[in-house]
Structures are given as structure tokens and as C-alpha cells.
mmCIF file of C-alpha atoms and ligand atoms in Angstrom:
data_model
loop_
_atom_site.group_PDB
_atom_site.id
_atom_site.type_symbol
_atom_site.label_atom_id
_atom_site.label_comp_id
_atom_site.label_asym_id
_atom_site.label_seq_id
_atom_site.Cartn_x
_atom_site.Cartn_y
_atom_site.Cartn_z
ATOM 1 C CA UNK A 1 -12.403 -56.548 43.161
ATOM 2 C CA UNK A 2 -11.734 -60.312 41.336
ATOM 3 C CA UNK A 3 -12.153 -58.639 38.024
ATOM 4 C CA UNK A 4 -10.040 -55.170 38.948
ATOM 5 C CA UNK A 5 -6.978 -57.318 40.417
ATOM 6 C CA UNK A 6 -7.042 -59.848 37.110
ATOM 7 C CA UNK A 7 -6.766 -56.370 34.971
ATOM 8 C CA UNK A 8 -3.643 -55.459 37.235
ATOM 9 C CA UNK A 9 -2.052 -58.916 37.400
ATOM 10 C CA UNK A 10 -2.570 -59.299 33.427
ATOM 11 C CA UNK A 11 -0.958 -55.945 33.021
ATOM 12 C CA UNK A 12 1.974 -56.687 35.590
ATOM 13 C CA UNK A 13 3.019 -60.196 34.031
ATOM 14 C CA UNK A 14 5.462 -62.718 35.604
ATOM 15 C CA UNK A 15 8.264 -60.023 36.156
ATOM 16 C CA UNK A 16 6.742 -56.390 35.521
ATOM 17 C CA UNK A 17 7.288 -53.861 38.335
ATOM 18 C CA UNK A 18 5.048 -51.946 40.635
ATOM 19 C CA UNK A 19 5.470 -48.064 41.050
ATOM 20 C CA UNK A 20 3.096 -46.577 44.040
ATOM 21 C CA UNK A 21 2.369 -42.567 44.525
ATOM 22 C CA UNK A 22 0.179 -41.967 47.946
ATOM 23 C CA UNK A 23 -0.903 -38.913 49.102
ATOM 24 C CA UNK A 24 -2.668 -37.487 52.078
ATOM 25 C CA UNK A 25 -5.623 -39.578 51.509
ATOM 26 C CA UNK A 26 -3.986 -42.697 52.478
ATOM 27 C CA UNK A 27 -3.169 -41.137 55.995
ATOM 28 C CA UNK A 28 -6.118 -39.578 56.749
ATOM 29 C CA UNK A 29 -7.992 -42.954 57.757
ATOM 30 C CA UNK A 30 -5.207 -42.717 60.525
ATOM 31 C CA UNK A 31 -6.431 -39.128 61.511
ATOM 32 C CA UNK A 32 -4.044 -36.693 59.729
ATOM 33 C CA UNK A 33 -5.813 -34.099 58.015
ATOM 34 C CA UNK A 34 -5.581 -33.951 54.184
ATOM 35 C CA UNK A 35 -4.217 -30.513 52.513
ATOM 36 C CA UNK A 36 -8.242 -29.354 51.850
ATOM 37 C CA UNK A 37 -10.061 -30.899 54.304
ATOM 38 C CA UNK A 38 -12.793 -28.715 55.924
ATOM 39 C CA UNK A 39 -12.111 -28.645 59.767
ATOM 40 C CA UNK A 40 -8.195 -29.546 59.026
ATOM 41 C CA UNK A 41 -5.163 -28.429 60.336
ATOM 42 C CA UNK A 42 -4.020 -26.915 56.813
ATOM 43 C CA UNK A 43 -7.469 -24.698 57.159
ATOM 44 C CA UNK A 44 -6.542 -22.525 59.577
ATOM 45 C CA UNK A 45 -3.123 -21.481 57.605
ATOM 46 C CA UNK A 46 -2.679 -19.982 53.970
ATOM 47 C CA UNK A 47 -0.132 -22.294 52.010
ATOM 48 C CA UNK A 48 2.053 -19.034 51.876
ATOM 49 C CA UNK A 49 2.184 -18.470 55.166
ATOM 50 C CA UNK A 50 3.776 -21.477 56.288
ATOM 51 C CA UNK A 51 5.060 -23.910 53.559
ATOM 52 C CA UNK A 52 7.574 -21.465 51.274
ATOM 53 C CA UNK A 53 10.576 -20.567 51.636
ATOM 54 C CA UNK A 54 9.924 -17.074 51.759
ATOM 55 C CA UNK A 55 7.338 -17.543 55.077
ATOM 56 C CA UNK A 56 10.151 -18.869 56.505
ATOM 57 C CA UNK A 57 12.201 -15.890 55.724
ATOM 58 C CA UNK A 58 9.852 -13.432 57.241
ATOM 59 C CA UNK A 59 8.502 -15.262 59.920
ATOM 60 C CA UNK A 60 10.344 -18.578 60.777
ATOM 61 C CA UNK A 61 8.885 -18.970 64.248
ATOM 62 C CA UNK A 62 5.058 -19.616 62.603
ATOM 63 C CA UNK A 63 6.726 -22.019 60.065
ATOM 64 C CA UNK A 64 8.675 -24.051 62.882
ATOM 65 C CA UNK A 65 5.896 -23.334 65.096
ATOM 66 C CA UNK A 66 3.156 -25.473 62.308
ATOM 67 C CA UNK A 67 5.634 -28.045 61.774
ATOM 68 C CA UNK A 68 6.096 -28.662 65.403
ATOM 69 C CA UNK A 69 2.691 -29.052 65.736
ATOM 70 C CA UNK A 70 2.492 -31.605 62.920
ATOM 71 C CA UNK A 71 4.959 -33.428 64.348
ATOM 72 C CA UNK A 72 3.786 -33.728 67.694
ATOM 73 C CA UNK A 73 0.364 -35.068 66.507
ATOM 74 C CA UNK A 74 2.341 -37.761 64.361
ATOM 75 C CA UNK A 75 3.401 -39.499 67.681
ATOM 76 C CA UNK A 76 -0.311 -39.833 68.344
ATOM 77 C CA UNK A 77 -1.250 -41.488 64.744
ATOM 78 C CA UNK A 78 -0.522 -45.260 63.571
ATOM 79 C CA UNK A 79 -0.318 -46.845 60.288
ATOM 80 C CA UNK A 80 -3.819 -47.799 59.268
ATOM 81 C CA UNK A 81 -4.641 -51.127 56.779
ATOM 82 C CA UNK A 82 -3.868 -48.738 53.497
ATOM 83 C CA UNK A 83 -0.596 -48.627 54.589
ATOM 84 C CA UNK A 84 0.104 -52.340 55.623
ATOM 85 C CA UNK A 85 -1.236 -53.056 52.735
ATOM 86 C CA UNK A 86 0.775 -51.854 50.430
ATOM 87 C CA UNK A 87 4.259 -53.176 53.025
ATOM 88 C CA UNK A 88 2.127 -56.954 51.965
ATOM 89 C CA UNK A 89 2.358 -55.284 48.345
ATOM 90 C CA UNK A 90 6.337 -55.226 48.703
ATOM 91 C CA UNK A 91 7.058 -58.018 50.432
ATOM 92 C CA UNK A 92 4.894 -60.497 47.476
ATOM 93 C CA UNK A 93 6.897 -57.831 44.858
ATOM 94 C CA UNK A 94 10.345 -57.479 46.320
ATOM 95 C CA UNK A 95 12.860 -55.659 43.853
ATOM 96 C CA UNK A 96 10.013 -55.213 41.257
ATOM 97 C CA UNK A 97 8.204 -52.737 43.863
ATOM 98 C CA UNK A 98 8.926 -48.813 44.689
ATOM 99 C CA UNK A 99 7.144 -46.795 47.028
ATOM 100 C CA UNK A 100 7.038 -42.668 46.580
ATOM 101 C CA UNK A 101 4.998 -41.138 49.167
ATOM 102 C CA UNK A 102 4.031 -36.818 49.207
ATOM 103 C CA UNK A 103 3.399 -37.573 52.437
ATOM 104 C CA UNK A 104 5.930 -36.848 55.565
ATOM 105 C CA UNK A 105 4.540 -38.741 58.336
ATOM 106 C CA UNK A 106 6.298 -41.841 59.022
ATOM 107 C CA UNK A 107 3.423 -44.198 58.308
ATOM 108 C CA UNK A 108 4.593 -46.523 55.748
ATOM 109 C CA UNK A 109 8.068 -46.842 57.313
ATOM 110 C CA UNK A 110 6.209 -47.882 60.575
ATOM 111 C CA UNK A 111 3.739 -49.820 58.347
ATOM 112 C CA UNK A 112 7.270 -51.941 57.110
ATOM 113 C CA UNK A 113 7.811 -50.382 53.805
ATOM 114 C CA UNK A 114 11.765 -50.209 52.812
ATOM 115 C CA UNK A 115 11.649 -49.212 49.317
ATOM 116 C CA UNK A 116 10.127 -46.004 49.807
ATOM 117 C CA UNK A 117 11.214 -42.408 48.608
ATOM 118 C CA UNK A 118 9.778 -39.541 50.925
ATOM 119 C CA UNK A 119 9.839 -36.889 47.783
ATOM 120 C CA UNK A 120 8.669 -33.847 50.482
ATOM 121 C CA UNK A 121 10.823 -34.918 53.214
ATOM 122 C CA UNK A 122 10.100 -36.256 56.617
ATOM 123 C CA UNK A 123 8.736 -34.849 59.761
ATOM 124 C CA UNK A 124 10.877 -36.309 62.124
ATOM 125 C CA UNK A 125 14.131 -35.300 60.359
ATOM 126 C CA UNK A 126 15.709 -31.970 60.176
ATOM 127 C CA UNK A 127 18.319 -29.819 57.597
ATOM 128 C CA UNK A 128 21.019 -27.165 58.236
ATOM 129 C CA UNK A 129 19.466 -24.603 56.435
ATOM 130 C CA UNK A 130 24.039 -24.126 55.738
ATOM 131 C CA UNK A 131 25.573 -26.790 55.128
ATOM 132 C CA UNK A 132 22.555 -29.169 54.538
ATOM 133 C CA UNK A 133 22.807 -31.875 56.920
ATOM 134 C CA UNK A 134 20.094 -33.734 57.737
ATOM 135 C CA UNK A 135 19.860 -35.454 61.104
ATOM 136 C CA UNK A 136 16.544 -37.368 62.898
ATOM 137 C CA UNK A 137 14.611 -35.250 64.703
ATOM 138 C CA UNK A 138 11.709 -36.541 67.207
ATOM 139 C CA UNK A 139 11.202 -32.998 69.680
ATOM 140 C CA UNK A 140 9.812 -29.386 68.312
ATOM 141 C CA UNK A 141 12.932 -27.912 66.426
ATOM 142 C CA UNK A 142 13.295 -24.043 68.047
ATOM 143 C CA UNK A 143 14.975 -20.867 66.268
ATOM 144 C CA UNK A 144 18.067 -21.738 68.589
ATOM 145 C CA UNK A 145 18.683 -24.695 67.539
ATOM 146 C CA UNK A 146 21.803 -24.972 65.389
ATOM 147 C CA UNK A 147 24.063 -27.504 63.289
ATOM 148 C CA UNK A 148 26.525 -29.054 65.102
ATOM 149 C CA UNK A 149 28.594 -28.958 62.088
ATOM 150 C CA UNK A 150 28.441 -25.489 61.406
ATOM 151 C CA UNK A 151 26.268 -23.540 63.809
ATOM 152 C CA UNK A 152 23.569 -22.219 61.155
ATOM 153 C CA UNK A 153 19.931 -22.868 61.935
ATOM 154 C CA UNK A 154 17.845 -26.280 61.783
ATOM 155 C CA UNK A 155 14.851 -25.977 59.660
ATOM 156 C CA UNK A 156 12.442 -28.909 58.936
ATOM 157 C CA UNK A 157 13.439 -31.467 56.189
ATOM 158 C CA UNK A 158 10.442 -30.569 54.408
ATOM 159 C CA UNK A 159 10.173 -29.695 50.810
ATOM 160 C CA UNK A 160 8.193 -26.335 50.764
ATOM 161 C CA UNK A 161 6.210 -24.703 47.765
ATOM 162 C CA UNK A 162 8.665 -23.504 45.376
ATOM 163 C CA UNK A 163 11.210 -26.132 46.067
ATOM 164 C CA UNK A 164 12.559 -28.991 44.155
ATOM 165 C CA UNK A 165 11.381 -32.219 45.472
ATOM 166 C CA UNK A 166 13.529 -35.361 46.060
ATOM 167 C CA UNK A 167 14.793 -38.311 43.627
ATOM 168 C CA UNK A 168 13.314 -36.139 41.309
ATOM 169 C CA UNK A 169 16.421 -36.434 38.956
ATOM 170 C CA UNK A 170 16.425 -40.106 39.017
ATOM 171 C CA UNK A 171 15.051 -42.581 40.812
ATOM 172 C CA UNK A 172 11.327 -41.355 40.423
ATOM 173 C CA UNK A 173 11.434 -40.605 36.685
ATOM 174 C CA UNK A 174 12.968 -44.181 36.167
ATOM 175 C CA UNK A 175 10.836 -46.081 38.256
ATOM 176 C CA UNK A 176 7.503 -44.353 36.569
ATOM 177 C CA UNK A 177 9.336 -45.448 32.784
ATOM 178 C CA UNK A 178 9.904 -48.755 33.963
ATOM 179 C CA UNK A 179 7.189 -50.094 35.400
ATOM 180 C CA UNK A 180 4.171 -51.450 34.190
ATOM 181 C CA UNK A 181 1.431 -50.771 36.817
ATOM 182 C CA UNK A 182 1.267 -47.531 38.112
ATOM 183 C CA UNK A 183 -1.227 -46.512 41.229
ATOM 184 C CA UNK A 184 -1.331 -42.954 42.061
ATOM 185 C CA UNK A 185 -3.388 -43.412 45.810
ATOM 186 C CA UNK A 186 -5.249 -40.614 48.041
ATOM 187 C CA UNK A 187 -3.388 -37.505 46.307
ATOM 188 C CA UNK A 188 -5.769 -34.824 44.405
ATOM 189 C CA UNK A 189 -3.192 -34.341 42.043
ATOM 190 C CA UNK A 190 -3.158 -30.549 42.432
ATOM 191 C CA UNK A 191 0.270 -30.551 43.261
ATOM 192 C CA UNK A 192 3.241 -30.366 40.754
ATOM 193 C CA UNK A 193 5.858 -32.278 39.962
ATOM 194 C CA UNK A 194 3.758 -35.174 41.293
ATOM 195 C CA UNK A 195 0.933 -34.889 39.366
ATOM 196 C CA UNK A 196 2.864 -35.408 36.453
ATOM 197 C CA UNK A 197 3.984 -38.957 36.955
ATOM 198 C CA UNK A 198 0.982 -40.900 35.851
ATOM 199 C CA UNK A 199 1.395 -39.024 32.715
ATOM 200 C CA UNK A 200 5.397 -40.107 32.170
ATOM 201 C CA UNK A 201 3.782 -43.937 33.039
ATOM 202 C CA UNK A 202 1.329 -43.677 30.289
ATOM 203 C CA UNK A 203 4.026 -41.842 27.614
ATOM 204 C CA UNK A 204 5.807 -45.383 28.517
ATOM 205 C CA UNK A 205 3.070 -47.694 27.755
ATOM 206 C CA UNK A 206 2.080 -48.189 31.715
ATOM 207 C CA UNK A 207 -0.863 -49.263 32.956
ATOM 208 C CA UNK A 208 -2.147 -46.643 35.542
ATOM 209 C CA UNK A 209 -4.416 -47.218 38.403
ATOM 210 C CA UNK A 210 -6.233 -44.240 40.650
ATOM 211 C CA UNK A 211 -7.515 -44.956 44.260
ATOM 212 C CA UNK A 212 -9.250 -42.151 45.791
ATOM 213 C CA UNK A 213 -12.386 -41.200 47.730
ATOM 214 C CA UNK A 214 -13.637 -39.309 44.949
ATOM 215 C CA UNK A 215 -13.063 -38.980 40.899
ATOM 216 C CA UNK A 216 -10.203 -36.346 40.571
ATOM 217 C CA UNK A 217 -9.092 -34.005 37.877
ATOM 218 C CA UNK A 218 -6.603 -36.285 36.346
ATOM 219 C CA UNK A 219 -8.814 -39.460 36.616
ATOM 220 C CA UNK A 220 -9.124 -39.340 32.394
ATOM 221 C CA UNK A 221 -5.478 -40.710 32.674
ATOM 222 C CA UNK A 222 -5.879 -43.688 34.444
ATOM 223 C CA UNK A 223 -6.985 -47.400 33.003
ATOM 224 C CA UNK A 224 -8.458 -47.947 36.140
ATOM 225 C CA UNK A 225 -10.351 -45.922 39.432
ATOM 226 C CA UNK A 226 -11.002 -48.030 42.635
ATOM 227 C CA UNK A 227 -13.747 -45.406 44.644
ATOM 228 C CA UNK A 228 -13.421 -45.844 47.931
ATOM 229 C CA UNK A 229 -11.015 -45.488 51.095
ATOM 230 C CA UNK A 230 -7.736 -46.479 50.766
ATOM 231 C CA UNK A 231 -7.271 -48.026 54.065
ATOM 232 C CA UNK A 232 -10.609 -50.509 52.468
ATOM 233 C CA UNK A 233 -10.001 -51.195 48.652
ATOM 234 C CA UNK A 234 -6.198 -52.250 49.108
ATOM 235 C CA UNK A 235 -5.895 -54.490 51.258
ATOM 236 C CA UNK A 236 -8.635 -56.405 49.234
ATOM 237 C CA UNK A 237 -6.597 -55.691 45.910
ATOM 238 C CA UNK A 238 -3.668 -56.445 47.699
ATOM 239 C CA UNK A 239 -5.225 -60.150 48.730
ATOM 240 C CA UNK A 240 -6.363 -60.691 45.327
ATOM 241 C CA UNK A 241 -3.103 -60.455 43.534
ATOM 242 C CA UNK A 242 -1.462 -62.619 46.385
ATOM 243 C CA UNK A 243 -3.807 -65.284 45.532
ATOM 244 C CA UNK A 244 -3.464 -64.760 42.076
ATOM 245 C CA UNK A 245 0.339 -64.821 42.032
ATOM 246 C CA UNK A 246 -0.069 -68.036 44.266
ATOM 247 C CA UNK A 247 -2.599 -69.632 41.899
HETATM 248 P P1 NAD B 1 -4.644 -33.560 48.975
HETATM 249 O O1 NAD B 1 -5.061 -33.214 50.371
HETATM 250 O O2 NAD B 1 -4.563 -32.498 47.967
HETATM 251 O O3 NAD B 1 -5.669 -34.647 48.424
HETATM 252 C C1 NAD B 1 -6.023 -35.761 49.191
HETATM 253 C C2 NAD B 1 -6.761 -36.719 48.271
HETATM 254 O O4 NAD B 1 -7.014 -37.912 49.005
HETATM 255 C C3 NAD B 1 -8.115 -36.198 47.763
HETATM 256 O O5 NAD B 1 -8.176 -36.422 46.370
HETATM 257 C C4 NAD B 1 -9.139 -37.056 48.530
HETATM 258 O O6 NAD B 1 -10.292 -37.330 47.748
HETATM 259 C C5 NAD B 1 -8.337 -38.324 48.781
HETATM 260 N N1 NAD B 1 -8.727 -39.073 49.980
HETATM 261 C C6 NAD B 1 -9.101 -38.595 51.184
HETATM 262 N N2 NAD B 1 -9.312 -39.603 52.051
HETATM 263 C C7 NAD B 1 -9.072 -40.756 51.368
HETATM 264 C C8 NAD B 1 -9.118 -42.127 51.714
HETATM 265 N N3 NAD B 1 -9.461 -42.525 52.942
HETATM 266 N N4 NAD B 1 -8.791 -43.033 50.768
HETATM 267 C C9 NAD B 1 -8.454 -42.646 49.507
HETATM 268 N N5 NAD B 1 -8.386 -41.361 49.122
HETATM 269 C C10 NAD B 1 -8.695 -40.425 50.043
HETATM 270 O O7 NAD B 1 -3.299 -34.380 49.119
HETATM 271 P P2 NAD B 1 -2.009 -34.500 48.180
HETATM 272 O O8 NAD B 1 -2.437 -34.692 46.766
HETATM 273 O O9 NAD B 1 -1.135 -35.499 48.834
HETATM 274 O O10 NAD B 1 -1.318 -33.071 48.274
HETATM 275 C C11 NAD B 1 -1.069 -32.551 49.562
HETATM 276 C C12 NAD B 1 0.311 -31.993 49.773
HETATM 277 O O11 NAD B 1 0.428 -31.654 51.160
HETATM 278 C C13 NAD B 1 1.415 -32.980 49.512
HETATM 279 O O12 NAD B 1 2.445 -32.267 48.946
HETATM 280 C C14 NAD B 1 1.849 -33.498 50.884
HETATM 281 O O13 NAD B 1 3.263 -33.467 51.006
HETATM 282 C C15 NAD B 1 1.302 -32.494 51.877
HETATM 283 N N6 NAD B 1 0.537 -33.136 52.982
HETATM 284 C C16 NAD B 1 1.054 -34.251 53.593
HETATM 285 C C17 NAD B 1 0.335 -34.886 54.604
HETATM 286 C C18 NAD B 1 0.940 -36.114 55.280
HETATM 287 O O14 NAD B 1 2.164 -36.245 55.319
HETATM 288 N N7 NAD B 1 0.131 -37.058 55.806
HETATM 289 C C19 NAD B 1 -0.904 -34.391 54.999
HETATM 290 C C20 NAD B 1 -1.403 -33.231 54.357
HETATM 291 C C21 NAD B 1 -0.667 -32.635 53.348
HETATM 292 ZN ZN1 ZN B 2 25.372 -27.194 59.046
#
């Protein structure tokens, strides 16, 4: 890991910043099931059925009804050393550090991230599917449940297939053209717009770094690939470049 974490430090430099994209494989050392795991929870459901806009149209009480259920098992979960790791990552980085997660548990806020942009949402908020209000939301949202603003329906703060994720129109593109490291952790990169950031890093010169259990389609991008769990080969990286930044 010495050699791996001299690579990174080289490429950051005295005042270069950090951009982080995690997937499901960083939570799934804390026992939430990736999007293709065998056994998982996704398994049981077609994508269609229950993460588009139009499944929700036809039948919103299986949509609310998987979501629920997701966010009931959250409350069970806790950040694992992936995750804490990368909270050490900010805290040596400050202001030269951003955080974009697919995922929408809550593990890196728990885990003490703060510069973190949930580009699919959250699980424990919900929207007015009128007026767009989003409000925290801990309990199972049900079909009566409605705005108090203006009385239309709550649906989960989650950005389904066929939706436009978040900070998409600035913040993400800007932190993937300015920063000079780039780690794309535990996502397969099957899913779009996401799997196009490494690419905008490398168009600006970044340095781009892949964690993951497993080679993935996109790993010909990357400088580097760390095989191996997540919640295992960062807080080891992590150490290194503390001790490098201290040496
Ligand atoms: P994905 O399920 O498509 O891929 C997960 C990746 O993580 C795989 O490449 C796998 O090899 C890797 N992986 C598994 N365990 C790992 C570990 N311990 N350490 C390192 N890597 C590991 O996930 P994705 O690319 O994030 O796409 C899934 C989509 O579904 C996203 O849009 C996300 O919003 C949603 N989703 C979210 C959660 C969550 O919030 N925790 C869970 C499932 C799915
Ligand atoms: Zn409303």
C-alpha cells in the first residue's frame, strides 16, 4: 500500500483536491445488499418495477412499500471502517475534499462526512411529489401521507431510473474538473450519469483511482485499481497519506 499511497500523494501535491464516488460496495461490508448481489434485496424486484417513475405511477404502494423496507433495515446497519475512513480522508483534506455518494443510506453522514453530495437522494428524507418539498423522514411513508404545504402525496427523495440526478449541473461536474485525484469506490459503473465522471477527471488531466472487489468494465480508465474490500484497503491508504502528509 506504501508504494500505491506515494503514487496518490505525488499526484495530489501540497494543495491538489480530492474528489470521491462510492457506490454500493462500500456499504455492503455494513450488510446492505449491492444492486446485483445474488441473495439481495434488489433480487427479488425488477428495476422497473420499483425504481421509475412510471412503477410508481401504476403501482405506488409496491414502490413505497420497497423503500419502506429499505429504510427500516437502515436503522439496523452502521458505518463500517470504509466509511470512517474516508470522514479521516476529509478531516486531513478539509476544503480540498468532496464526497459524492450513489448511495442513500446515511452511512457516511453517520460515519462524520460533511462535504458530501447524496446524487440519488436519501432514504430518510421525503419530496412532495407537488410542490417539491423535501422534509426528513425516519417512519415508512404511506399513500396518505400528504404535504403539509400543499396536500399532494409524499414520495421518497430518491432519484429513480429515468430521472436526473442531483448537483449534476454544478457542483459534481466542477469538482471532477478540478481535482487531481479521483477514486471512484464499490460502484460497477453500470449506471449513468455516474459512470461518466472518471472519464470528465481524465479529459482534465486527473489522476483516477478504482477500489472495488473485483476489476470492472471501466477499470481501463483508471491509473490505479486497489482489489479488495473497501471497508480493508482504505483505511490503510487513508493511514498512509496521513503519514505521508505528516512526514
Ligand atoms: P452496484 O451494485 O452496481 O455495484 C457494486 C460494486 O461494488 C461492484 O462492482 C462490486 O464488485 C463492488 N463491491 C462489492 N462489495 C465491495 C466491497 N466490500 N468493497 C469494494 N467494492 C465492493 O452498485 P452501484 O454502482 O452503486 O449502482 C447501484 C445503484 O443502486 C446506485 O444508483 C445506488 O443509488 C443504488 N443502490 C444504493 C445502495 C445504498 O444506498 N447502499 C444499495 C444498492 C443500490
Ligand atoms: Zn407540497
Amino acid at each position: 500500500m506504501k508504494s500505491e499511497a506515494t503514487r496518490i500523494y505525488e499526484a495530489l501535491g501540497d494543495s491538489g483536491k480530492v474528489t470521491v464516488l462510492t457506490g454500493a460496495g462500500i456499504s455492503a461490508e455494513s450488510g446492505i445488499s449491492t444492486f446485483r448481489d445474488s441473495g439481495g434485496l434488489w433480487e427479488q424486484y425488477e428495476i422497473e418495477d420499483v425504481a421509475t417513475p412510471e412503477a410508481y405511477a401504476v403501482n405506488p404502494s409496491l414502490v413505497q412499500g420497497f423503500y419502506n423496507t429499505r429504510r427500516a433495515h437502515l436503522g439496523t446497519v452502521q458505518p463500517n471502517d470504509g466509511h470512517r475512513a474516508l470522514a479521516r480522508l476529509e478531516e486531513l483534506l478539509g476544503d480540498r475534499f468532496t464526497l459524492v455518494t450513489q448511495n442513500v443510506d446515511d452511512l457516511h453522514d453517520r460515519a462524520g462526512s460533511r462535504r458530501l453530495l447524496h446524487m440519488h437522494g436519501e432514504l430518510y428524507k421525503a419530496r412532495c411529489a407537488g410542490c417539491g418539498v423535501v422534509v426528513e423522514w425516519r417512519d415508512d411513508i404511506s399513500l396518505d401521507d400528504r404535504c403539509e404545504s400543499c396536500s399532494a402525496s409524499m414520495r421518497p427523495h430518491i432519484v429513480w431510473f429515468g430521472e436526473t440526478p442531483f448537483y449534476m449541473e454544478k457542483e459534481i461536474p466542477d469538482a471532477c474538473s478540478d481535482c487531481a485525484v479521483f477514486f471512484s469506490i464499490g460502484t460497477s459503473g453500470m449506471v449513468y450519469p455516474a459512470n461518466t465522471l472518471a472519464l470528465k477527471v481524465k479529459a482534465a488531466g486527473g489522476f483516477c483511482v478504482e477500489v472495488n472487489l473485483e476489476k470492472t468494465t471501466d477499470s481501463g480508465i483508471f491509473d490505479l485499481q486497489l482489489e479488495g474490500k473497501a471497508g480493508e484497503t482504505l483505511p490503510l491508504l487513508v493511514t498512509e497519506l496521513e503519514n505521508l502528509t505528516r512526514s
